[in-house]
mmCIF file of C-alpha atoms in Angstrom:
data_model
loop_
_atom_site.group_PDB
_atom_site.id
_atom_site.type_symbol
_atom_site.label_atom_id
_atom_site.label_comp_id
_atom_site.label_asym_id
_atom_site.label_seq_id
_atom_site.Cartn_x
_atom_site.Cartn_y
_atom_site.Cartn_z
ATOM 1 C CA MET G 7 35.759 23.282 -10.144
ATOM 2 C CA LYS G 8 36.871 19.671 -10.724
ATOM 3 C CA LYS G 9 37.017 19.111 -6.964
ATOM 4 C CA ILE G 10 33.440 20.330 -6.570
ATOM 5 C CA ILE G 11 32.180 18.070 -9.344
ATOM 6 C CA LEU G 12 34.069 15.053 -8.012
ATOM 7 C CA SER G 13 32.860 15.730 -4.477
ATOM 8 C CA THR G 14 29.279 16.018 -5.693
ATOM 9 C CA LEU G 15 29.546 12.737 -7.618
ATOM 10 C CA LEU G 16 31.053 10.959 -4.630
ATOM 11 C CA ILE G 17 28.371 12.214 -2.250
ATOM 12 C CA THR G 18 25.649 11.234 -4.718
ATOM 13 C CA ALA G 19 27.105 7.736 -5.082
ATOM 14 C CA LEU G 20 27.357 7.250 -1.323
ATOM 15 C CA TYR G 21 23.889 8.636 -0.700
ATOM 16 C CA SER G 22 22.305 6.359 -3.292
ATOM 17 C CA CYS G 23 23.106 3.279 -1.216
ATOM 18 C CA LYS G 24 21.767 4.918 1.943
ATOM 19 C CA LYS G 25 18.453 6.027 0.419
ATOM 20 C CA GLU G 26 16.265 3.091 1.472
ATOM 21 C CA GLY G 27 18.228 1.666 4.379
ATOM 22 C CA GLN G 28 16.548 4.000 6.838
ATOM 23 C CA LYS G 29 13.064 3.105 5.638
ATOM 24 C CA THR G 30 13.250 -0.631 6.290
ATOM 25 C CA GLU G 31 10.874 -2.184 8.752
ATOM 26 C CA GLU G 32 8.937 -5.180 7.540
ATOM 27 C CA THR G 33 10.415 -8.623 7.257
ATOM 28 C CA ALA G 34 9.369 -12.194 7.752
ATOM 29 C CA THR G 35 8.468 -14.497 10.534
ATOM 30 C CA ALA G 36 8.972 -17.450 8.274
ATOM 31 C CA ASP G 37 12.409 -18.732 7.539
ATOM 32 C CA SER G 38 13.662 -19.393 4.025
ATOM 33 C CA LEU G 39 12.352 -22.923 4.144
ATOM 34 C CA SER G 40 8.850 -21.782 5.064
ATOM 35 C CA VAL G 41 8.877 -19.110 2.381
ATOM 36 C CA THR G 42 10.020 -21.698 -0.154
ATOM 37 C CA GLN G 43 7.238 -24.051 0.869
ATOM 38 C CA ASN G 44 4.685 -21.315 0.188
ATOM 39 C CA THR G 45 5.823 -20.908 -3.391
ATOM 40 C CA THR G 46 4.796 -22.637 -6.552
ATOM 41 C CA ALA G 47 7.070 -25.240 -8.058
ATOM 42 C CA GLN G 48 7.718 -23.258 -11.216
ATOM 43 C CA ALA G 49 11.248 -21.885 -11.408
ATOM 44 C CA GLY G 50 11.380 -18.138 -11.822
ATOM 45 C CA THR G 51 7.870 -17.586 -10.480
ATOM 46 C CA TYR G 52 7.495 -14.302 -8.607
ATOM 47 C CA ILE G 53 6.581 -15.321 -5.070
ATOM 48 C CA PRO G 54 8.101 -12.986 -2.474
ATOM 49 C CA LYS G 55 5.705 -11.925 0.216
ATOM 50 C CA GLU G 56 5.581 -8.862 2.423
ATOM 51 C CA LEU G 57 6.325 -9.241 6.095
ATOM 52 C CA SER G 58 5.841 -6.837 8.951
ATOM 53 C CA PRO G 59 8.808 -5.469 10.919
ATOM 54 C CA GLU G 60 7.595 -7.516 13.890
ATOM 55 C CA ASN G 61 7.675 -10.731 11.853
ATOM 56 C CA VAL G 62 11.133 -9.915 10.558
ATOM 57 C CA SER G 63 12.280 -9.396 14.144
ATOM 58 C CA LEU G 64 10.929 -12.818 15.084
ATOM 59 C CA TYR G 65 12.776 -14.371 12.151
ATOM 60 C CA LEU G 66 16.047 -12.626 13.062
ATOM 61 C CA ALA G 67 15.753 -13.907 16.641
ATOM 62 C CA LYS G 68 15.505 -17.607 15.695
ATOM 63 C CA ASN G 69 17.787 -19.503 18.029
ATOM 64 C CA ASN G 70 18.532 -23.067 16.936
ATOM 65 C CA ASP G 71 21.147 -25.162 15.136
ATOM 66 C CA THR G 72 20.424 -23.640 11.720
ATOM 67 C CA LEU G 73 22.621 -20.839 10.394
ATOM 68 C CA TYR G 74 20.405 -17.998 9.183
ATOM 69 C CA VAL G 75 22.063 -15.654 6.678
ATOM 70 C CA THR G 76 19.871 -12.599 6.162
ATOM 71 C CA ASN G 77 20.891 -9.997 3.586
ATOM 72 C CA PHE G 78 19.164 -6.602 3.427
ATOM 73 C CA PHE G 79 19.318 -5.168 -0.104
ATOM 74 C CA ALA G 80 17.611 -3.060 -2.756
ATOM 75 C CA THR G 81 17.661 -3.423 -6.533
ATOM 76 C CA TRP G 82 18.812 0.201 -6.963
ATOM 77 C CA CYS G 83 21.909 -0.406 -4.770
ATOM 78 C CA GLY G 84 24.956 -1.230 -6.900
ATOM 79 C CA PRO G 85 27.004 -2.868 -4.116
ATOM 80 C CA CYS G 86 23.969 -4.971 -3.175
ATOM 81 C CA MET G 87 23.593 -6.293 -6.706
ATOM 82 C CA LYS G 88 27.329 -6.930 -6.935
ATOM 83 C CA GLU G 89 27.386 -9.253 -3.909
ATOM 84 C CA ILE G 90 24.284 -11.314 -4.780
ATOM 85 C CA PRO G 91 26.169 -13.793 -7.056
ATOM 86 C CA SER G 92 28.458 -14.705 -4.123
ATOM 87 C CA PHE G 93 25.416 -15.456 -1.976
ATOM 88 C CA LYS G 94 23.860 -17.523 -4.756
ATOM 89 C CA ASN G 95 27.084 -19.541 -5.148
ATOM 90 C CA LYS G 96 27.188 -20.220 -1.404
ATOM 91 C CA MET G 97 23.505 -21.205 -1.414
ATOM 92 C CA GLN G 98 24.243 -23.836 -4.078
ATOM 93 C CA GLU G 99 27.334 -25.062 -2.258
ATOM 94 C CA LEU G 100 25.464 -25.489 1.042
ATOM 95 C CA LYS G 101 22.236 -26.898 -0.392
ATOM 96 C CA GLY G 102 20.889 -29.570 1.947
ATOM 97 C CA LYS G 103 22.862 -28.283 4.952
ATOM 98 C CA PRO G 104 21.279 -26.486 7.947
ATOM 99 C CA VAL G 105 21.804 -23.037 6.404
ATOM 100 C CA LYS G 106 18.966 -20.708 5.331
ATOM 101 C CA PHE G 107 19.570 -17.689 3.100
ATOM 102 C CA THR G 108 16.999 -14.912 3.084
ATOM 103 C CA PHE G 109 17.123 -11.654 1.144
ATOM 104 C CA VAL G 110 15.097 -8.811 2.630
ATOM 105 C CA ASN G 111 14.207 -6.334 -0.104
ATOM 106 C CA LEU G 112 13.990 -2.665 0.866
ATOM 107 C CA ASP G 113 12.856 -1.177 -2.450
ATOM 108 C CA ASP G 114 9.872 1.178 -2.452
ATOM 109 C CA LYS G 115 6.542 -0.652 -2.653
ATOM 110 C CA ALA G 116 6.016 0.959 -6.060
ATOM 111 C CA ASP G 117 8.980 -1.075 -7.392
ATOM 112 C CA TRP G 118 7.867 -4.469 -6.077
ATOM 113 C CA ASP G 119 5.992 -5.462 -9.245
ATOM 114 C CA GLY G 120 8.657 -4.019 -11.551
ATOM 115 C CA ALA G 121 12.342 -3.942 -10.643
ATOM 116 C CA VAL G 122 12.035 -6.342 -7.706
ATOM 117 C CA LYS G 123 9.943 -8.854 -9.632
ATOM 118 C CA ASP G 124 12.408 -8.734 -12.552
ATOM 119 C CA PHE G 125 15.358 -9.258 -10.187
ATOM 120 C CA VAL G 126 13.706 -12.181 -8.385
ATOM 121 C CA VAL G 127 12.708 -13.931 -11.609
ATOM 122 C CA GLU G 128 16.081 -13.323 -13.283
ATOM 123 C CA ASN G 129 17.952 -14.734 -10.281
ATOM 124 C CA ASN G 130 15.430 -17.473 -9.457
ATOM 125 C CA LEU G 131 15.261 -16.275 -5.833
ATOM 126 C CA GLY G 132 11.506 -16.082 -5.324
ATOM 127 C CA GLY G 133 11.504 -18.480 -2.412
ATOM 128 C CA SER G 134 14.300 -16.614 -0.646
ATOM 129 C CA VAL G 135 13.173 -12.984 -0.944
ATOM 130 C CA ILE G 136 11.035 -11.136 1.582
ATOM 131 C CA LEU G 137 9.515 -7.719 0.915
ATOM 132 C CA LEU G 138 9.820 -5.159 3.683
ATOM 133 C CA ASP G 139 7.995 -1.841 3.474
ATOM 134 C CA GLY G 140 10.506 0.711 4.719
ATOM 135 C CA GLN G 141 7.688 3.123 5.535
ATOM 136 C CA LYS G 142 6.775 0.864 8.455
ATOM 137 C CA LEU G 143 10.245 0.896 10.031
ATOM 138 C CA ASP G 144 11.379 3.027 12.924
ATOM 139 C CA GLN G 145 14.588 3.281 14.950
ATOM 140 C CA ASN G 146 13.299 0.690 17.425
ATOM 141 C CA PHE G 147 13.443 -1.954 14.710
ATOM 142 C CA PHE G 148 17.162 -1.368 14.272
ATOM 143 C CA SER G 149 18.107 -0.930 17.931
ATOM 144 C CA ASN G 150 16.075 -3.996 18.979
ATOM 145 C CA ASN G 151 17.569 -6.298 16.332
ATOM 146 C CA PHE G 152 21.132 -5.172 15.667
ATOM 147 C CA LYS G 153 24.201 -4.039 17.585
ATOM 148 C CA GLN G 154 25.772 -2.028 14.758
ATOM 149 C CA TRP G 155 23.252 -1.341 11.993
ATOM 150 C CA ASP G 156 21.084 1.753 12.283
ATOM 151 C CA GLY G 157 19.442 1.337 8.868
ATOM 152 C CA GLY G 158 21.482 4.168 7.396
ATOM 153 C CA SER G 159 22.992 2.203 4.517
ATOM 154 C CA ILE G 160 22.936 -1.113 2.713
ATOM 155 C CA PRO G 161 23.869 -3.800 1.917
ATOM 156 C CA PHE G 162 23.757 -5.267 5.390
ATOM 157 C CA THR G 163 24.107 -8.944 6.303
ATOM 158 C CA PHE G 164 23.071 -10.480 9.614
ATOM 159 C CA MET G 165 24.024 -14.060 10.510
ATOM 160 C CA ARG G 166 22.749 -16.063 13.443
ATOM 161 C CA LYS G 167 23.235 -19.608 14.662
ATOM 162 C CA GLY G 168 22.027 -20.232 18.177
ATOM 163 C CA GLU G 169 23.361 -17.436 20.367
ATOM 164 C CA GLN G 170 26.217 -16.569 17.962
ATOM 165 C CA THR G 171 25.588 -13.586 15.673
ATOM 166 C CA ASP G 172 27.567 -11.567 13.162
ATOM 167 C CA GLU G 173 26.781 -8.270 11.454
ATOM 168 C CA TYR G 174 28.429 -6.979 8.295
ATOM 169 C CA LEU G 175 27.709 -3.555 6.844
ATOM 170 C CA GLY G 176 28.711 -2.971 3.241
ATOM 171 C CA MET G 177 29.380 -5.147 0.231
ATOM 172 C CA MET G 178 30.698 -8.554 1.200
ATOM 173 C CA THR G 179 33.277 -10.194 -1.048
ATOM 174 C CA GLU G 180 32.990 -13.904 -1.718
ATOM 175 C CA GLU G 181 36.065 -14.496 0.463
ATOM 176 C CA VAL G 182 34.560 -12.626 3.430
ATOM 177 C CA LEU G 183 31.214 -14.406 3.006
ATOM 178 C CA ASN G 184 32.926 -17.811 2.903
ATOM 179 C CA SER G 185 35.057 -16.978 5.938
ATOM 180 C CA LYS G 186 32.101 -15.799 8.018
ATOM 181 C CA ILE G 187 29.907 -18.761 7.123
ATOM 182 C CA ASP G 188 32.771 -21.202 7.714
ATOM 183 C CA SER G 189 33.297 -19.740 11.207
ATOM 184 C CA PHE G 190 29.665 -20.594 12.053
ATOM 185 C CA LEU G 191 29.808 -24.092 10.594
ATOM 186 C CA LYS G 192 32.959 -25.268 12.461
#
């Protein structure tokens, strides 16, 4: 009986972080800098905007000397929320350098004005968050943009600088994040 209960709890926990990953398909054409420029100057203001999957694909394909760190997350995903402080620390550390951090939110549209807004304001990330309506995503979005990620689970982080890319599925520790970013900035 204990094995059944533990198995059920484990499956539920694993499934909860896969729930929205398959529904993700709208992102941004604009990079973090552009999104930031479209925001008001007030700290904590809720400013994320919705992007189409096509615009997200264009953003992910940017090929220049800037390192683009794109993290796909949802507010209901525990591992996603756990890794956000590491990303925020790295954002502060690299401020002014050619590195753009973007967080692509995969929550249901119904949560955008509640849980997502609260998260963005609390973390002062309005200029770095893009809303993606998972209902608009299909398998082509994943196969056209990523080598490994099929949208089945989150968090997922995609990094690109020029032709060099890196994909990381799962919660990234601060050490792993630092190591990956450092490898791009050498």
